[in-house]
XYZ file of C-alpha atoms in Angstrom:
518
model
C 11.731 -46.051 7.028
C 8.291 -46.382 5.425
C 5.890 -43.672 4.323
C 3.751 -43.866 7.459
C 6.800 -43.224 9.613
C 7.805 -40.313 7.399
C 4.353 -38.804 7.826
C 4.565 -39.193 11.609
C 7.978 -37.550 11.745
C 6.791 -34.657 9.625
C 3.581 -34.228 11.621
C 5.551 -34.006 14.857
C 8.047 -31.647 13.249
C 5.227 -29.366 12.120
C 3.994 -29.140 15.710
C 7.439 -27.987 16.809
C 7.623 -25.511 13.944
C 4.253 -24.041 14.883
C 5.732 -23.040 18.249
C 8.625 -21.128 16.701
C 8.233 -17.412 16.260
C 9.896 -17.587 12.833
C 7.481 -20.185 11.458
C 4.160 -19.549 13.185
C 2.849 -16.978 10.707
C 0.009 -17.883 8.299
C 2.409 -17.462 5.382
C 4.844 -19.989 6.873
C 1.946 -22.372 7.446
C 1.074 -22.202 3.752
C 4.576 -23.112 2.661
C 5.218 -25.837 5.240
C 1.934 -27.625 4.607
C 2.721 -27.886 0.923
C 5.930 -29.815 1.559
C 5.445 -33.521 0.830
C 7.908 -35.900 2.565
C 8.934 -38.615 0.106
C 11.934 -40.393 1.637
C 13.821 -40.678 4.900
C 17.040 -42.485 5.714
C 19.892 -42.187 8.169
C 21.351 -39.197 6.345
C 18.554 -37.077 4.946
C 14.848 -36.329 4.727
C 13.644 -35.504 1.219
C 10.586 -33.384 0.415
C 8.832 -32.811 -2.887
C 7.407 -29.413 -3.783
C 5.504 -28.517 -6.907
C 7.252 -25.368 -8.133
C 10.843 -24.211 -8.328
C 9.910 -20.800 -6.923
C 8.406 -22.494 -3.872
C 11.549 -24.576 -3.355
C 13.765 -21.497 -3.513
C 11.541 -19.533 -1.121
C 11.426 -22.313 1.482
C 15.156 -22.995 1.242
C 15.924 -19.330 1.768
C 13.616 -18.734 4.733
C 12.687 -21.960 6.514
C 15.185 -24.729 5.742
C 17.275 -24.350 8.903
C 14.180 -24.344 11.117
C 12.869 -27.472 9.411
C 16.213 -29.198 9.981
C 16.253 -28.306 13.685
C 12.698 -29.572 14.233
C 13.307 -32.824 12.370
C 16.510 -33.393 14.348
C 14.605 -32.868 17.596
C 11.969 -35.438 16.599
C 14.488 -38.045 15.398
C 17.022 -37.192 18.102
C 19.705 -36.979 15.442
C 20.361 -34.518 12.604
C 19.265 -35.096 9.013
C 20.045 -33.164 5.882
C 16.872 -31.573 4.490
C 16.584 -31.883 0.714
C 13.878 -30.323 -1.451
C 13.148 -31.554 -4.962
C 10.752 -30.151 -7.534
C 7.963 -32.507 -8.576
C 5.321 -31.109 -10.912
C 3.108 -34.171 -10.248
C 2.871 -33.377 -6.560
C -0.935 -33.811 -6.522
C -0.509 -37.436 -7.581
C 2.311 -37.852 -5.072
C -0.008 -36.778 -2.283
C -2.500 -39.469 -3.281
C 0.230 -42.160 -3.537
C 1.848 -41.560 -0.182
C -1.351 -41.479 1.806
C 0.234 -39.024 4.199
C -2.956 -37.053 4.654
C -1.072 -33.857 3.826
C -3.616 -32.421 1.432
C -3.374 -29.009 -0.150
C -4.918 -26.153 1.760
C -8.260 -24.703 0.779
C -8.241 -21.344 -0.995
C -9.247 -19.589 2.218
C -6.224 -21.094 3.958
C -3.852 -20.214 1.162
C -4.802 -16.554 1.172
C -6.196 -15.666 4.612
C -7.741 -12.218 4.289
C -6.730 -10.991 7.703
C -3.118 -12.078 7.527
C -1.796 -10.775 4.235
C 0.553 -7.844 4.848
C 3.321 -6.044 3.067
C 5.591 -8.968 3.877
C 3.608 -11.084 1.403
C 5.446 -10.288 -1.846
C 5.042 -13.680 -3.503
C 1.266 -13.686 -3.291
C 1.152 -10.600 -5.445
C 3.143 -11.885 -8.375
C 1.817 -12.108 -11.888
C -1.328 -12.450 -13.862
C -4.132 -13.867 -11.807
C -5.604 -15.915 -14.624
C -3.394 -18.844 -13.703
C -4.724 -18.755 -10.152
C -8.450 -18.599 -10.837
C -10.278 -21.882 -10.162
C -11.695 -23.700 -13.137
C -15.179 -23.127 -11.755
C -14.827 -19.378 -12.206
C -15.384 -18.153 -15.757
C -12.819 -15.836 -17.232
C -14.120 -12.886 -19.181
C -13.290 -13.274 -22.837
C -12.445 -9.595 -22.910
C -9.586 -9.964 -20.466
C -6.239 -9.976 -22.273
C -4.431 -13.240 -21.924
C -7.470 -15.154 -20.749
C -6.993 -18.901 -21.084
C -8.877 -20.707 -23.818
C -9.311 -23.759 -21.598
C -10.130 -24.118 -17.935
C -7.139 -24.205 -15.628
C -6.460 -27.471 -13.868
C -4.193 -25.818 -11.315
C -6.890 -24.523 -9.003
C -5.854 -22.129 -6.269
C -2.725 -23.143 -4.446
C 0.958 -22.523 -4.798
C 0.378 -21.849 -8.477
C -1.105 -18.515 -7.401
C 1.464 -17.829 -4.737
C 4.476 -18.530 -6.921
C 3.300 -17.460 -10.364
C 5.836 -15.547 -12.496
C 6.312 -11.991 -11.327
C 4.085 -9.339 -12.885
C 5.082 -5.841 -11.932
C 3.302 -4.561 -15.013
C 0.143 -5.626 -16.840
C 0.423 -8.570 -19.273
C 2.282 -8.005 -22.526
C 0.083 -6.917 -25.367
C -2.528 -5.388 -23.088
C -4.310 -2.376 -24.523
C -4.528 0.056 -21.630
C -7.566 2.315 -21.118
C -7.398 5.723 -22.777
C -6.563 7.494 -19.548
C -3.525 8.795 -17.794
C -4.561 6.822 -14.734
C -3.699 3.242 -15.577
C -1.284 0.642 -14.299
C 1.221 1.131 -17.118
C 1.651 4.785 -16.186
C 2.178 4.059 -12.508
C 5.818 4.073 -11.435
C 6.419 1.229 -8.992
C 9.215 1.058 -6.439
C 9.904 -0.319 -2.989
C 7.729 2.376 -1.417
C 4.529 1.373 -3.234
C 5.089 -2.152 -4.599
C 2.615 -3.936 -2.345
C -0.130 -1.360 -2.928
C 0.420 -1.546 -6.697
C 0.353 -5.336 -6.917
C -2.646 -5.653 -4.608
C -4.538 -3.086 -6.695
C -3.692 -4.911 -9.909
C -4.922 -8.198 -8.458
C -8.179 -6.530 -7.406
C -8.625 -5.171 -10.925
C -8.055 -8.610 -12.462
C -10.449 -10.482 -10.170
C -12.710 -8.207 -8.086
C -13.899 -9.758 -4.840
C -11.756 -12.875 -5.152
C -8.792 -12.090 -2.940
C -7.982 -8.746 -1.359
C -11.340 -7.653 -0.011
C -11.533 -5.122 1.470
C -8.372 -3.414 0.250
C -7.335 -0.352 2.244
C -4.588 1.841 0.733
C -3.114 4.620 2.822
C -0.358 7.182 2.550
C 0.206 10.906 2.571
C -1.401 13.213 0.068
C 0.119 13.185 -3.393
C 1.767 9.753 -3.280
C -0.443 7.978 -5.834
C -3.441 6.527 -3.976
C -5.985 8.100 -6.324
C -3.958 6.931 -9.323
C -4.289 3.334 -8.133
C -8.026 3.596 -7.484
C -8.644 5.126 -10.906
C -6.421 2.484 -12.501
C -8.619 -0.206 -10.966
C -11.730 1.544 -12.286
C -10.320 2.008 -15.779
C -9.042 -1.555 -16.010
C -12.404 -3.030 -15.004
C -14.328 -0.702 -17.314
C -12.099 -1.788 -20.190
C -11.721 -5.520 -19.648
C -14.437 -6.741 -17.269
C -17.477 -5.461 -19.087
C -19.891 -7.464 -16.933
C -18.774 -5.596 -13.805
C -20.109 -2.202 -12.766
C -17.589 -0.085 -10.892
C -18.156 3.151 -8.980
C -15.349 5.491 -7.953
C -16.149 8.405 -5.635
C -14.196 10.788 -3.433
C -15.570 10.719 0.107
C -16.913 14.265 -0.284
C -19.116 13.051 -3.155
C -20.310 10.080 -1.120
C -21.211 12.429 1.748
C -23.112 14.738 -0.617
C -24.967 11.814 -2.179
C -25.990 10.519 1.241
C -27.083 13.972 2.413
C -29.237 14.371 -0.678
C -30.619 10.859 -0.211
C -31.909 11.827 3.221
C -33.828 14.715 1.658
C -36.301 12.683 -0.393
C -37.419 9.301 -1.696
C -36.189 9.982 -5.230
C -32.689 10.792 -4.013
C -32.695 7.744 -1.745
C -33.587 5.527 -4.697
C -30.789 7.077 -6.740
C -28.366 6.544 -3.847
C -29.212 2.861 -3.549
C -29.124 2.390 -7.302
C -25.657 3.914 -7.447
C -24.037 2.269 -4.446
C -25.974 -0.916 -3.699
C -26.031 -2.384 -7.184
C -22.421 -1.908 -8.296
C -19.913 -4.758 -8.220
C -16.858 -2.726 -7.256
C -16.877 0.337 -4.984
C -13.811 2.593 -4.760
C -13.915 5.365 -2.137
C -11.104 7.902 -1.907
C -9.984 9.775 1.249
C -12.213 8.061 3.815
C -10.499 10.001 6.614
C -12.933 12.773 5.655
C -15.696 10.711 7.262
C -14.414 11.764 10.684
C -17.242 13.456 12.583
C -19.929 12.377 10.099
C -21.717 9.629 12.015
C -24.764 9.318 9.748
C -22.696 8.936 6.581
C -20.348 6.538 8.354
C -23.295 4.341 9.328
C -24.490 4.314 5.706
C -21.064 3.289 4.461
C -20.807 0.646 7.172
C -24.072 -0.892 5.925
C -22.783 -0.916 2.335
C -19.436 -2.235 3.500
C -21.004 -5.236 5.230
C -23.264 -5.922 2.271
C -20.315 -5.926 -0.118
C -18.201 -8.248 1.990
C -21.051 -10.725 2.517
C -21.922 -10.791 -1.187
C -18.235 -10.998 -2.195
C -18.361 -7.693 -4.011
C -15.120 -5.729 -4.073
C -14.546 -2.618 -1.976
C -11.373 -0.511 -2.013
C -10.779 2.424 0.316
C -8.001 4.985 0.542
C -6.959 7.419 3.260
C -4.043 9.581 4.317
C -3.654 7.493 7.479
C -3.858 3.841 8.463
C -7.239 2.520 9.695
C -6.248 2.646 13.364
C -5.210 6.290 13.026
C -8.583 7.481 11.705
C -11.000 8.777 14.322
C -14.038 6.688 13.377
C -16.273 4.215 15.163
C -14.145 1.294 16.345
C -16.418 -1.221 14.630
C -15.628 0.497 11.350
C -11.862 0.706 11.746
C -11.782 -2.924 12.866
C -13.595 -3.846 9.642
C -10.987 -1.926 7.669
C -8.199 -3.721 9.473
C -9.673 -7.178 8.872
C -8.817 -6.936 5.192
C -5.645 -6.054 3.356
C -3.915 -2.804 4.280
C -1.212 -1.437 1.990
C 0.716 1.711 2.760
C 2.488 3.962 0.282
C 5.653 5.662 1.485
C 7.269 8.768 -0.029
C 9.385 8.015 -3.122
C 13.154 7.895 -2.860
C 15.558 9.809 -5.096
C 15.704 7.216 -7.886
C 11.949 6.733 -7.904
C 11.347 10.480 -8.189
C 13.589 10.542 -11.259
C 11.553 7.714 -12.804
C 8.299 9.527 -12.009
C 9.631 12.734 -13.524
C 10.663 11.036 -16.769
C 7.450 9.067 -16.995
C 5.279 12.157 -16.520
C 7.377 14.192 -18.952
C 6.765 11.579 -21.619
C 3.042 11.498 -20.872
C 2.598 15.278 -20.801
C 4.430 15.880 -24.074
C 2.275 13.210 -25.694
C -0.827 14.820 -24.165
C 0.149 18.150 -25.749
C 0.848 16.347 -29.035
C 4.394 17.637 -29.169
C 7.854 16.151 -29.486
C 9.194 15.002 -26.138
C 11.268 17.692 -24.449
C 14.785 16.752 -23.357
C 15.841 17.589 -19.798
C 19.564 17.636 -19.042
C 20.731 15.287 -16.300
C 21.643 18.333 -14.212
C 18.149 19.783 -14.606
C 16.528 16.496 -13.565
C 18.843 16.243 -10.593
C 18.044 19.813 -9.556
C 14.279 19.286 -9.738
C 14.464 16.063 -7.742
C 16.786 17.498 -5.105
C 14.610 20.510 -4.423
C 11.183 18.911 -4.721
C 9.336 17.364 -1.815
C 7.746 13.945 -1.558
C 4.417 15.073 -3.049
C 4.245 13.585 -6.543
C 1.641 16.114 -7.677
C 4.092 18.933 -6.992
C 6.806 17.121 -8.923
C 4.467 16.662 -11.882
C 3.398 20.304 -11.607
C 7.015 21.382 -11.940
C 7.446 19.272 -15.072
C 4.233 20.666 -16.592
C 5.344 24.253 -15.980
C 8.718 23.628 -17.573
C 7.242 21.945 -20.650
C 4.691 24.727 -21.188
C 7.409 27.339 -20.784
C 9.683 25.591 -23.288
C 6.835 25.252 -25.789
C 6.557 29.054 -25.826
C 10.160 29.579 -26.836
C 11.190 30.860 -30.227
C 11.357 28.137 -32.868
C 15.148 28.209 -32.854
C 15.277 27.517 -29.125
C 12.254 25.267 -28.703
C 14.134 21.992 -29.119
C 17.011 22.955 -26.823
C 17.211 20.781 -23.691
C 15.834 22.124 -20.416
C 18.783 23.249 -18.285
C 19.358 24.105 -14.638
C 18.980 27.782 -15.539
C 15.531 27.014 -16.952
C 14.599 25.233 -13.758
C 15.635 28.192 -11.627
C 14.068 30.876 -13.832
C 10.747 29.092 -14.457
C 10.188 27.399 -11.118
C 12.405 29.216 -8.664
C 9.725 31.415 -7.114
C 6.538 29.487 -7.788
C 7.479 25.885 -7.049
C 10.664 25.552 -5.058
C 10.206 28.346 -2.556
C 8.529 26.149 0.026
C 11.243 23.519 -0.393
C 14.357 25.704 -0.230
C 14.498 24.938 3.495
C 13.919 21.299 4.234
C 12.415 20.751 7.674
C 13.632 17.891 9.827
C 12.885 16.714 13.351
C 15.739 18.667 14.955
C 14.507 21.902 13.388
C 11.014 21.330 14.767
C 12.365 20.536 18.221
C 14.507 23.700 18.294
C 11.613 25.871 17.113
C 9.241 24.473 19.756
C 11.843 24.789 22.505
C 12.516 28.394 21.538
C 8.851 29.364 21.275
C 7.762 27.826 24.588
C 11.033 28.492 26.418
C 11.548 24.850 27.386
C 14.754 22.840 27.241
C 15.447 19.889 24.991
C 15.850 17.674 28.050
C 12.448 18.722 29.374
C 10.788 18.032 26.037
C 12.145 14.469 26.064
C 11.502 13.902 29.759
C 8.692 12.005 31.469
C 7.249 15.228 32.924
C 3.494 15.533 32.415
C 2.923 19.081 33.615
C 0.980 21.165 31.098
C 3.870 23.559 30.425
C 5.905 20.574 29.175
C 3.306 18.132 27.798
C 1.606 20.779 25.620
C 4.814 21.806 23.770
C 5.743 18.136 23.486
C 2.427 17.340 21.779
C 2.822 20.276 19.401
C 6.340 19.079 18.559
C 4.998 15.599 17.753
C 2.211 17.114 15.649
C 4.597 19.323 13.653
C 7.148 16.548 13.123
C 4.372 14.405 11.695
C 3.276 17.245 9.388
C 6.682 18.458 8.187
C 8.688 15.237 7.919
C 8.286 11.739 6.524
C 8.695 10.148 9.955
C 6.107 7.552 10.978
C 4.326 7.458 14.335
C 6.629 4.714 15.690
C 9.736 6.637 14.556
C 8.523 9.813 16.263
C 7.650 7.832 19.367
C 11.143 6.341 19.518
C 12.651 9.835 19.333
C 10.659 10.853 22.421
C 11.036 7.483 24.173
C 7.286 7.054 23.846
C 4.969 4.445 22.370
C 3.537 5.245 18.938
C 0.035 5.413 20.451
C 1.169 8.433 22.469
C 2.165 10.194 19.259
C -1.171 9.335 17.623
C -2.986 10.808 20.636
C -0.847 13.951 20.533
C -1.465 14.378 16.817
C -5.247 14.070 17.187
C -5.348 16.170 20.339
C -3.550 19.113 18.745
C -5.741 18.851 15.640
C -8.841 19.020 17.825
C -7.510 21.908 19.927
C -6.636 23.919 16.815
C -10.340 23.825 15.933
C -11.621 24.500 19.453
C -8.987 26.940 20.762
C -7.768 29.863 18.682
C -4.690 30.244 20.885
C -3.437 26.758 19.988
C -4.012 27.402 16.287
C -1.966 30.607 16.560
C 0.842 28.794 18.378
C 1.089 26.103 15.702
C 0.941 28.607 12.840
C 3.665 30.821 14.321
C 6.009 27.885 14.877
C 5.283 26.696 11.331
C 6.260 30.156 10.056
C 9.549 29.910 11.939
C 10.220 26.583 10.226
C 9.415 27.691 6.667
C 10.672 31.284 6.634
């Protein structure tokens, strides 16, 4: 069969694939459109693909679907074979199939990248930057000559880079990418942040990072700032907590001089990093100001990164604003697991001893295990425990100073000040029992469809407290109550609002919380 017939078969197969749930995503479209059919006979259809990583990815995820679609078009099965061809650009021109590479905007659609996009976030971005974009000579590993790869699968399937390039001199700050412990719970957020730092405004814009307090959002934002300040000297970056942004805007409204300073600070920078944007709730004037800056940045391809303790749809802001957040890349950070907490502990111990200019303190395996078992998911608390132990050990007598930190040290130094709030771990069942006991309702009633106030009010408080005391997500809580996650979001916000407006509700929540922690 000739090339034209191959192209027709593949075109019809792509139409079938676009109707399948498994292959209709933008990511699948990227991969499938980069396959180049090169031969077809009675036994097999052969495709060329530029990179080995691409071949492996397609074979793992899409090969069976391709085979089924091709068989439907040809009315008989064919083996699907993928071969690596590094001259695939020339092959496209030779075959005349019309299957040209996608444009950069198609390869990395801003609205469609999610946490299921691991390959996009691999490795140094230099190899993915178009030749038309100059690379700063101060960036480590910058290429001496312009890349001829352009943006395509070379960026999607570049070698993995979970850490900055070898030989990089990190900024003189604790908050940098090398000091950030990456695991399954924060991998996407880390890699997206690193890509933003390497090439502001090129890909993930806006980038919205969310997760509970103390999980490392601020560390990532400051790492972006420090990286750009060190290596991209032509870029001006501004990092501000939302409270500072609010204060700056309030002052700007007070006089022309302050307004000029506000615009000079926020309108002229190249990268804007704003921490804890959930604190904009209820501040309409400041929100409008940020919305104006937000639009200006996106239109001018300047980079903006935002962080919050909740996802965009869970923040009570103007819908036009949350929809703008959601149009970009959202990356959540989940609480660290046991192994990751150990890695964080060891990493911080090394940093803190170096900060104090002292020999690194040894912790016994039992002591590390004890700290990790009793600590919560808040990384700041974990680091606080390590700091307290190191300071305590440094005050020992010289003969004891180099002795490893033991379980007894952990208990004596931290037992009352750090672990007290964690000695009783709160789970969903504990919250349910406490609410049922306080309001004198049954477990069955709490999970029922009843909407009477004497049932719905305790149910909403239970949802609110489960969200506050456990690591369960809104969908997980909703499933436990046989409700949609939107119901849990409403309950959470409703109880928060009532605690401000009604003293009685605040008292109810506080008393149940005491039952859970005492």
